[in-house]
Coordinates of C-alpha atoms and ligand atoms in Angstrom, one line a residue:
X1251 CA 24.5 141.2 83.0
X1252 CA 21.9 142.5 85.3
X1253 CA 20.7 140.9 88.5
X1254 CA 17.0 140.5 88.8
X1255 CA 15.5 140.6 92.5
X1256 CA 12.3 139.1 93.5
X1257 CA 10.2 139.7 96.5
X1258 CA 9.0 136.5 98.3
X1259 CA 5.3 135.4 97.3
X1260 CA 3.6 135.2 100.8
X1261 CA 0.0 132.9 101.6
X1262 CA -1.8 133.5 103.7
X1263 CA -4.9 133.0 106.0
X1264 CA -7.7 135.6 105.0
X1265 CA -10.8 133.7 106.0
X1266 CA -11.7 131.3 108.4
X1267 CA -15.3 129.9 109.6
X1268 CA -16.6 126.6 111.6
X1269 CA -19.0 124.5 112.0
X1270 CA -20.3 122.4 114.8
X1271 CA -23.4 120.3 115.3
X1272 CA -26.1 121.5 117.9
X1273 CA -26.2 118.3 120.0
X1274 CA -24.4 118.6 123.4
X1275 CA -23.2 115.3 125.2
X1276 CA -22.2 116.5 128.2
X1277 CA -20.0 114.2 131.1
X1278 CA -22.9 113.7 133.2
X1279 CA -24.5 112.0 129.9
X1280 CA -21.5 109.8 129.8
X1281 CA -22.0 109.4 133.4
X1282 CA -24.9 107.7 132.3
X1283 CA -23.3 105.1 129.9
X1284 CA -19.8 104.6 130.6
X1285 CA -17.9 103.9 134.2
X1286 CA -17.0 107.5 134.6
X1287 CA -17.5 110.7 136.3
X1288 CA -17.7 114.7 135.7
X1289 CA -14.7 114.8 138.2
X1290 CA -12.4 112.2 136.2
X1291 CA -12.8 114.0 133.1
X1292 CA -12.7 117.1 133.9
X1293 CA -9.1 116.5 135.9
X1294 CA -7.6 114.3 133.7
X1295 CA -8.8 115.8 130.4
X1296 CA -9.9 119.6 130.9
X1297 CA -13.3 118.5 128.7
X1298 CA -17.1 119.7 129.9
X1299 CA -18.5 118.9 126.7
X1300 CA -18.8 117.9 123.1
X1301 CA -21.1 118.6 120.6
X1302 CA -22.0 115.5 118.5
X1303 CA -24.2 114.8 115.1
X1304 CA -27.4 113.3 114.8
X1305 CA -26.2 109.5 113.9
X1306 CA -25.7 108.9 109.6
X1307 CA -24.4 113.1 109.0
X1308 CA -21.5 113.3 106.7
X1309 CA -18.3 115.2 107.4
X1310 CA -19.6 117.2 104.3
X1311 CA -22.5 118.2 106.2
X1312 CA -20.4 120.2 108.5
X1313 CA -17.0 120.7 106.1
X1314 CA -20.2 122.7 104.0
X1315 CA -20.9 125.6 106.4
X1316 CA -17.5 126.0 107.2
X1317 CA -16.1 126.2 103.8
X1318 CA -19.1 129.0 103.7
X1319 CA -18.5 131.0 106.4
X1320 CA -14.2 131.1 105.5
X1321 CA -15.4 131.9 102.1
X1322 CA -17.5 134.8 103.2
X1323 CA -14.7 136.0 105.4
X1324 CA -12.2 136.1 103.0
X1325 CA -14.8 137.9 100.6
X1326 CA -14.0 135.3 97.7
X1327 CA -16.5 133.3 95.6
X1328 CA -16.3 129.4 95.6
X1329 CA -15.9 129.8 91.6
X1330 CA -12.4 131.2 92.3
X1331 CA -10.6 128.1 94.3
X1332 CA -8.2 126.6 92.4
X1333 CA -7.6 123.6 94.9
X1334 CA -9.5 122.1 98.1
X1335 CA -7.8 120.3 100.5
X1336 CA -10.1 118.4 103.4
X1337 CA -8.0 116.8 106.2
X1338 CA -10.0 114.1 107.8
X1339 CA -9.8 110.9 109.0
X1340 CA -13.9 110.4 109.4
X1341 CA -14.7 110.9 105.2
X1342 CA -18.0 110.6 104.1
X1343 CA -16.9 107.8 102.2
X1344 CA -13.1 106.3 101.5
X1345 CA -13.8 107.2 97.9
X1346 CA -14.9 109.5 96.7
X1347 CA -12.8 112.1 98.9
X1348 CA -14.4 114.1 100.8
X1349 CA -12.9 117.3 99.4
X1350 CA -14.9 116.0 95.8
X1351 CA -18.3 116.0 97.4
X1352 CA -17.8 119.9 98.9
X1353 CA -16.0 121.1 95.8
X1354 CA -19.6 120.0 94.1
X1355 CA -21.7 121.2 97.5
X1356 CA -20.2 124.7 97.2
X1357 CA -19.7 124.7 93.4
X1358 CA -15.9 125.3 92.7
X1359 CA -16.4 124.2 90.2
X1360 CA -12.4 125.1 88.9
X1361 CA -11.0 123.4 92.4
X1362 CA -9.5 119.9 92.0
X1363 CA -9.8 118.1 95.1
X1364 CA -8.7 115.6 97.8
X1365 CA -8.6 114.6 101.1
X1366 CA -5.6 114.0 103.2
X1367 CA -5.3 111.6 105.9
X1368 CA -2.6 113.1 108.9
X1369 CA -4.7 112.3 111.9
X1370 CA -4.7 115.1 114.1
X1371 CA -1.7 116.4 112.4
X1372 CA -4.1 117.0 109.2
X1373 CA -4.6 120.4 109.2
X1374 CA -1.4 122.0 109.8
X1375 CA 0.1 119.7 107.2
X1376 CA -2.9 120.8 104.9
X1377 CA -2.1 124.1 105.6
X1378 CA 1.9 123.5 104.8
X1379 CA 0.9 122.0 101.2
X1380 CA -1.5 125.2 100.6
X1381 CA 1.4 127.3 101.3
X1382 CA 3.6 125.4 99.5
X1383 CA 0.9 125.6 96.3
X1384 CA 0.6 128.9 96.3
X1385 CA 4.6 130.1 96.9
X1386 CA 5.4 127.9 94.1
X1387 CA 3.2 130.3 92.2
X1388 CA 1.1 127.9 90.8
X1389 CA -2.1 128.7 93.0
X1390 CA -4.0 131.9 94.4
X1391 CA -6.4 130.4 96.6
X1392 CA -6.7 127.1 98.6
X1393 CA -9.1 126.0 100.4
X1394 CA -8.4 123.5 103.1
X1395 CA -11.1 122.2 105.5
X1396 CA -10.6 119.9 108.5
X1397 CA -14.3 118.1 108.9
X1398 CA -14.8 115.4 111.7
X1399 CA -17.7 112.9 112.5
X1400 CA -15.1 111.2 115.3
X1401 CA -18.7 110.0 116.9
X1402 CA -19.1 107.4 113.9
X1403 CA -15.6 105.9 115.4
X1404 CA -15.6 106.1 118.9
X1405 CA -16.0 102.6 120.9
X1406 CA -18.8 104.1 123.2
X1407 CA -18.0 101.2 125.5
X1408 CA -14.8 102.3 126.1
X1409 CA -14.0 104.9 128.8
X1410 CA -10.3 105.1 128.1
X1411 CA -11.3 106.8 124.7
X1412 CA -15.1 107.5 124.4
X1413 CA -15.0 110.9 126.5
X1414 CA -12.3 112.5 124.9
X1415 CA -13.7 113.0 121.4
X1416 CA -16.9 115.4 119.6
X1417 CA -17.5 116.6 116.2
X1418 CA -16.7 119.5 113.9
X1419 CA -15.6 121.4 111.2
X1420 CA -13.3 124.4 110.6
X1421 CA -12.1 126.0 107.5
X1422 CA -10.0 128.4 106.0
X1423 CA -8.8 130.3 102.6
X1424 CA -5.2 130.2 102.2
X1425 CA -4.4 132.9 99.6
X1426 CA -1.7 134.9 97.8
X1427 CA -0.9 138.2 99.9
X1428 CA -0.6 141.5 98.0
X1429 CA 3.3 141.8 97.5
X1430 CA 5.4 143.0 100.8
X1431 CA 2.7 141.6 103.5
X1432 CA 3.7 139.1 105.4
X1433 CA 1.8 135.7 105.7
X1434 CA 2.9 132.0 106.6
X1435 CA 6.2 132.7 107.4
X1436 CA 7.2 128.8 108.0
X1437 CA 6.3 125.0 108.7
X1438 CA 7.9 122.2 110.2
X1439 CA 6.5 118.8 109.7
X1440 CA 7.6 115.1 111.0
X1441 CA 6.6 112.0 110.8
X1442 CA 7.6 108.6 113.1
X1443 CA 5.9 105.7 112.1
X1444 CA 6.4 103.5 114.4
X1445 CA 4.1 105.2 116.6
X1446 CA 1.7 103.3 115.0
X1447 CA 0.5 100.6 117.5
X1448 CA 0.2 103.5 119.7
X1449 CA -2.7 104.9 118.3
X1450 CA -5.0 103.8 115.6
X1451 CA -8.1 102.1 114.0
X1452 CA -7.4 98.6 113.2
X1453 CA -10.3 97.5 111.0
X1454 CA -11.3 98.8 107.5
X1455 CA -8.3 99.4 105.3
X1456 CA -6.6 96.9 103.6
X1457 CA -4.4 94.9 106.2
X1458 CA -8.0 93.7 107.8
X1459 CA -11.0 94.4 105.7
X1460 CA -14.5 95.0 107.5
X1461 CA -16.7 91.4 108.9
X1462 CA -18.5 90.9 111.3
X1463 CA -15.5 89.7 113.7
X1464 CA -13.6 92.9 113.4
X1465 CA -17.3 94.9 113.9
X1466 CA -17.8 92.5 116.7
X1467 CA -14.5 93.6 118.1
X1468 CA -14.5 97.3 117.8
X1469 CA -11.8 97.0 115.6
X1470 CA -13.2 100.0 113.6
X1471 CA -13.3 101.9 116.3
X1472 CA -10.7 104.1 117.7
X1473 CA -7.9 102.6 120.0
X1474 CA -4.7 104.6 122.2
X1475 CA -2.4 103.5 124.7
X1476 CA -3.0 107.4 126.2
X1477 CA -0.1 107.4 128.3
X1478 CA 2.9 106.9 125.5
X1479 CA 0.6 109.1 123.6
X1480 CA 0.5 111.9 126.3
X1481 CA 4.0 112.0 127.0
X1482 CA 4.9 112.1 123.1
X1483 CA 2.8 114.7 122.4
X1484 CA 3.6 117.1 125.1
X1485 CA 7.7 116.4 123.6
X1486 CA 6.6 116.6 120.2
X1487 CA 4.3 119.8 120.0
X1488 CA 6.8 121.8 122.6
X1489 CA 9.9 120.9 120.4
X1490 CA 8.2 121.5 116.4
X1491 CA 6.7 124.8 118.4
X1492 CA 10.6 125.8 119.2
X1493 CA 11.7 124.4 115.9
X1494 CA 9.0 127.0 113.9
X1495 CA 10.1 129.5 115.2
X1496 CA 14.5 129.2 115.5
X1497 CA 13.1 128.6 111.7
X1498 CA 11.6 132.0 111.8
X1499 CA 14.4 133.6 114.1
X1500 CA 11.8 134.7 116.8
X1501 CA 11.9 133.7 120.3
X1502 CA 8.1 132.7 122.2
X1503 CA 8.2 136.2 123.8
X1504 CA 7.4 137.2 120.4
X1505 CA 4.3 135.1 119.9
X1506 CA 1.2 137.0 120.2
X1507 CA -1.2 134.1 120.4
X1508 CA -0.4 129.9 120.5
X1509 CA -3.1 127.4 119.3
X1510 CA -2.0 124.0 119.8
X1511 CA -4.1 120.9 118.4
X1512 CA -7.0 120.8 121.6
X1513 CA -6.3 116.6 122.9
X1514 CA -5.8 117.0 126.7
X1515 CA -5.8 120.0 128.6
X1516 CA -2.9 118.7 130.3
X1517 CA -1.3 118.4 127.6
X1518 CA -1.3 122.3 126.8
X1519 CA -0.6 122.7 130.0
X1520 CA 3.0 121.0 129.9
X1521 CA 3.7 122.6 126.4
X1522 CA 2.6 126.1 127.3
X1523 CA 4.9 125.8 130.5
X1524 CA 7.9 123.9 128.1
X1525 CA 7.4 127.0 125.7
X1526 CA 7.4 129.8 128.6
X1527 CA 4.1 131.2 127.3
X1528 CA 1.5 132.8 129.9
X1529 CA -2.3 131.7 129.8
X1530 CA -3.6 134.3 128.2
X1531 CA -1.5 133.6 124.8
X1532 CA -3.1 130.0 124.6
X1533 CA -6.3 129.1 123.0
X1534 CA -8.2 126.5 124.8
X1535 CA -11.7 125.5 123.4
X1536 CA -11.0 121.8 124.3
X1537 CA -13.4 122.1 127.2
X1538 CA -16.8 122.6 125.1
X1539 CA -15.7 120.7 122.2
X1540 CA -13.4 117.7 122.8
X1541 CA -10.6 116.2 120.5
X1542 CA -12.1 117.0 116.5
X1543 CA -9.2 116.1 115.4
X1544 CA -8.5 117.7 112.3
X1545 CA -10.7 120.7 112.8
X1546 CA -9.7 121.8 116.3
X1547 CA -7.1 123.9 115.0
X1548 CA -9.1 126.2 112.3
X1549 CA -12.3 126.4 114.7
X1550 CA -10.0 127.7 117.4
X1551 CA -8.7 130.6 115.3
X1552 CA -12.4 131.4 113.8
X1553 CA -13.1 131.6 117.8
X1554 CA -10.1 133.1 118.5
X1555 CA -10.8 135.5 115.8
X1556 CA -14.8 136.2 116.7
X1557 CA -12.8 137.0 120.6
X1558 CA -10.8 139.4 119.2
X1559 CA -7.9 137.6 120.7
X1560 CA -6.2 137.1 117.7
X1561 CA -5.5 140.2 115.2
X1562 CA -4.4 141.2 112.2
X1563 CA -0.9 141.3 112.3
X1564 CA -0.1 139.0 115.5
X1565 CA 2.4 136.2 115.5
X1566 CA 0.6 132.7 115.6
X1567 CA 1.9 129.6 116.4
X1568 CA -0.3 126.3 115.4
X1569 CA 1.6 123.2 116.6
X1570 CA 0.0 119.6 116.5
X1571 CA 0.7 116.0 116.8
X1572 CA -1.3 112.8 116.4
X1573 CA -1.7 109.4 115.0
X1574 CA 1.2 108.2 113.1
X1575 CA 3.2 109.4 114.5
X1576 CA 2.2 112.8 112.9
X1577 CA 3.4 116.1 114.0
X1578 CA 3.5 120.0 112.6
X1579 CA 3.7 123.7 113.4
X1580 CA 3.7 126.5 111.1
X1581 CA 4.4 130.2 112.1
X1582 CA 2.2 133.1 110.9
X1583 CA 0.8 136.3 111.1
X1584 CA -2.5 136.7 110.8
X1585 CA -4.1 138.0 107.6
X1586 CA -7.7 138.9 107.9
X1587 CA -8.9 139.9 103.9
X1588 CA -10.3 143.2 105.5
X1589 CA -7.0 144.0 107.5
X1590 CA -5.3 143.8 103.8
X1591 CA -4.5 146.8 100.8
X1592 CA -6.7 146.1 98.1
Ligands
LIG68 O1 -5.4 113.6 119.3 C1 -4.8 112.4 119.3 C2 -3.8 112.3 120.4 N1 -4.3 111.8 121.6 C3 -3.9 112.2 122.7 O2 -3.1 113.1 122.7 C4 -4.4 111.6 124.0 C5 -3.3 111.4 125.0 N2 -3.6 110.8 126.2 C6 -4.4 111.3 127.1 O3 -5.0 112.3 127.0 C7 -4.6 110.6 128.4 O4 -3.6 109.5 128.5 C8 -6.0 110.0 128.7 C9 -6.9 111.1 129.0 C10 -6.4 109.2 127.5 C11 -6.0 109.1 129.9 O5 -5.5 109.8 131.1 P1 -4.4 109.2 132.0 O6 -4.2 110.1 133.1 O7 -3.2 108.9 131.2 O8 -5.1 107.9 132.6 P2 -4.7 106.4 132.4 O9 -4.9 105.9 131.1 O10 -3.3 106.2 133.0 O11 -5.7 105.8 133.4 C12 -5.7 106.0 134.8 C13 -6.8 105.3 135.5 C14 -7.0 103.8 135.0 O12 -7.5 103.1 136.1 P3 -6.5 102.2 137.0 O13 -5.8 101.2 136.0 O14 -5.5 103.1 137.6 O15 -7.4 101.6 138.0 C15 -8.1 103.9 134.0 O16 -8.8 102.7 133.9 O17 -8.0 106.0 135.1 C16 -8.9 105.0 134.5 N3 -9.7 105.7 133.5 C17 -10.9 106.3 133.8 N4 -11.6 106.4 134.9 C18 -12.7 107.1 134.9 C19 -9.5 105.8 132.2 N5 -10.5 106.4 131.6 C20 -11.4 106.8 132.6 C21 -12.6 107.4 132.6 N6 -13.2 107.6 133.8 N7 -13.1 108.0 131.5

């Protein structure tokens, strides 16, 4: 009998856009409305500035542009996705999914689609099912994109949370690599949930449907105890970040670039000194665009990308955590479509 070998099917990232709205709210504006300062924020948070929606936009609104400009990147037509995947936890509406209203928006039109609810842990583990899609062999293309209106939940009477957050979209196309190049090389994922009175939105769901008591209470709104959070996300992203890449058998000297999910400067701070890494290898964008949850991931590599800091062929590292508890990293090198053989 002979042995047949196989070469491993690699996805990976070939396109990647974002989107954010044009309106700035900067601290000196929540100077203005909240018992806070410039100073407070800026020490305790690393963030300037976010840029927020005009009041009634969609997450579609922005998920749109960004599915475009990935698209356009990764030089393929919105007719060819076989699958779109929208992280969020700010959906246009509970139902449909978001991920339904862009399929139509864009027209891919062979796409099925859905939304996935992982908190700030959305994307990565987005990105882990497109990989997982596609080295199965049942997919070529997947398109996920994190989209986030975190304005429409934010208690803007709240200063422990209402300075922290803005709105945005980013979005990429996860594909299959010609054979022998190297894409997503692995993933970790975890979930804890008992993290959940640390960090949630009450109101809404099932366990306490929307009235006018739980509106009257900000109960829809979003509420943290920061401090557990802080101190289990700096753990959590440092020791999946380590896990990815024992996984991979690298060690951080070999990472080329590091974008952690953008919470709390501070917080990248602690991980980037847990992990050894120097500055320069960490993307920060925190500072003009807040927490967007789901989407501060992909808009950091589209800006990392446009910098010219991040290159085809360089080791990323993409390590999150958030509400849940949620937390992922996935190890990769990066795959630009006009870096690849055609
Ligand atoms: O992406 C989802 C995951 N989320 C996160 O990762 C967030 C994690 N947590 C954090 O980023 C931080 O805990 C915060 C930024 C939310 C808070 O920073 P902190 O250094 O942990 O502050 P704290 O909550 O311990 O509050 C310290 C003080 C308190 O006053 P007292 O009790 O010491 O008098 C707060 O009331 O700072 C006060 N404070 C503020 N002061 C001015 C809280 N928010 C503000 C504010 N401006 N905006």
């Amino acid at each position: 009998m002979t042995l047949r070998t196989h070469t491993r099917i690699y996805a990976g990232i070939t396109g990647v856009g974002m989107a954010f709205p044009e309106r700035l709210l900067t601290n000196a504006d929540l100077e203005r409305m909240v018992d806070t300062t410039d100073a407070w924020i800026v020490e305790r948070t690393g963030i300037r500035e976010r840029h927020l929606v005009e009041p009634g936009t969609p997450a579609s609104a922005l998920a749109e542009p960004a599915a475009r400009q990935a698209l356009e990147m990764a030089q393929v037509d919105a007719g060819e996705i076989d699958c779109i995947i929208v992280p969020t936890v700010t959906p246009d509406t509970i139902f449909p999914a978001t991920a339904c209203i862009l399929q139509d928006k864009i027209g891919a039109k062979r796409a099925w689609a859905f939304d996935l609810l992982g908190a700030c842990s959305g994307y990565v583990y987005a990105v882990s099912l497109a990989d997982a899609l596609i080295r199965c062999g049942k997919h070529d293309k997947v398109l996920v994109v994190g989209a986030e209106i975190m304005s429409c939940i934010v208690n803007w009477t709240d200063r422990n949370t209402c300075v922290l957050f803005g709105d945005g979209a980013g979005a990429t196309v996860v594909e299959r690599l010609p054979d022998g190049v190297e894409g997503i090389l692995d993933w970790v994922n975890g979930t804890d949930g008992s993290g959940a009175p640390y960090l949630h939105q009450a109101a809404g769901g099932s366990a306490k449907p929307a009235s006018h008591e739980t509106v009257d209470r900000y109960e829809h709104t979003i509420w943290q105890d920061g401090k557990i959070v802080f101190k289990k996300a700096v753990e959590g992203m440092a020791n999946v970040s380590l896990e990815v890449l024992q996984k991979i058998g690298a060690s951080t000297d070999e990472v080329d670039l590091f974008i952690p999910h953008q919470a709390n400067l501070r917080i990248i701070d602690y991980v980037r000194k847990k992990l050894g890494l120097p500055e320069e290898k960490v993307v920060v964008t925190i500072d003009r665009y807040g927490n967007t949850t789901s989407a501060t991931i992909p808009s950091a590599m589209r800006i990392a990308h446009e910098d010219g800091r991040l290159r085809a062929g360089h080791l990323l590292v993409i390590a999150t955590f958030g509400a849940g508890f949620t937390w992922g990293a996935a190890a990769l090198r990066w795959t630009p479509k006009s870096s690849l053989p055609r």
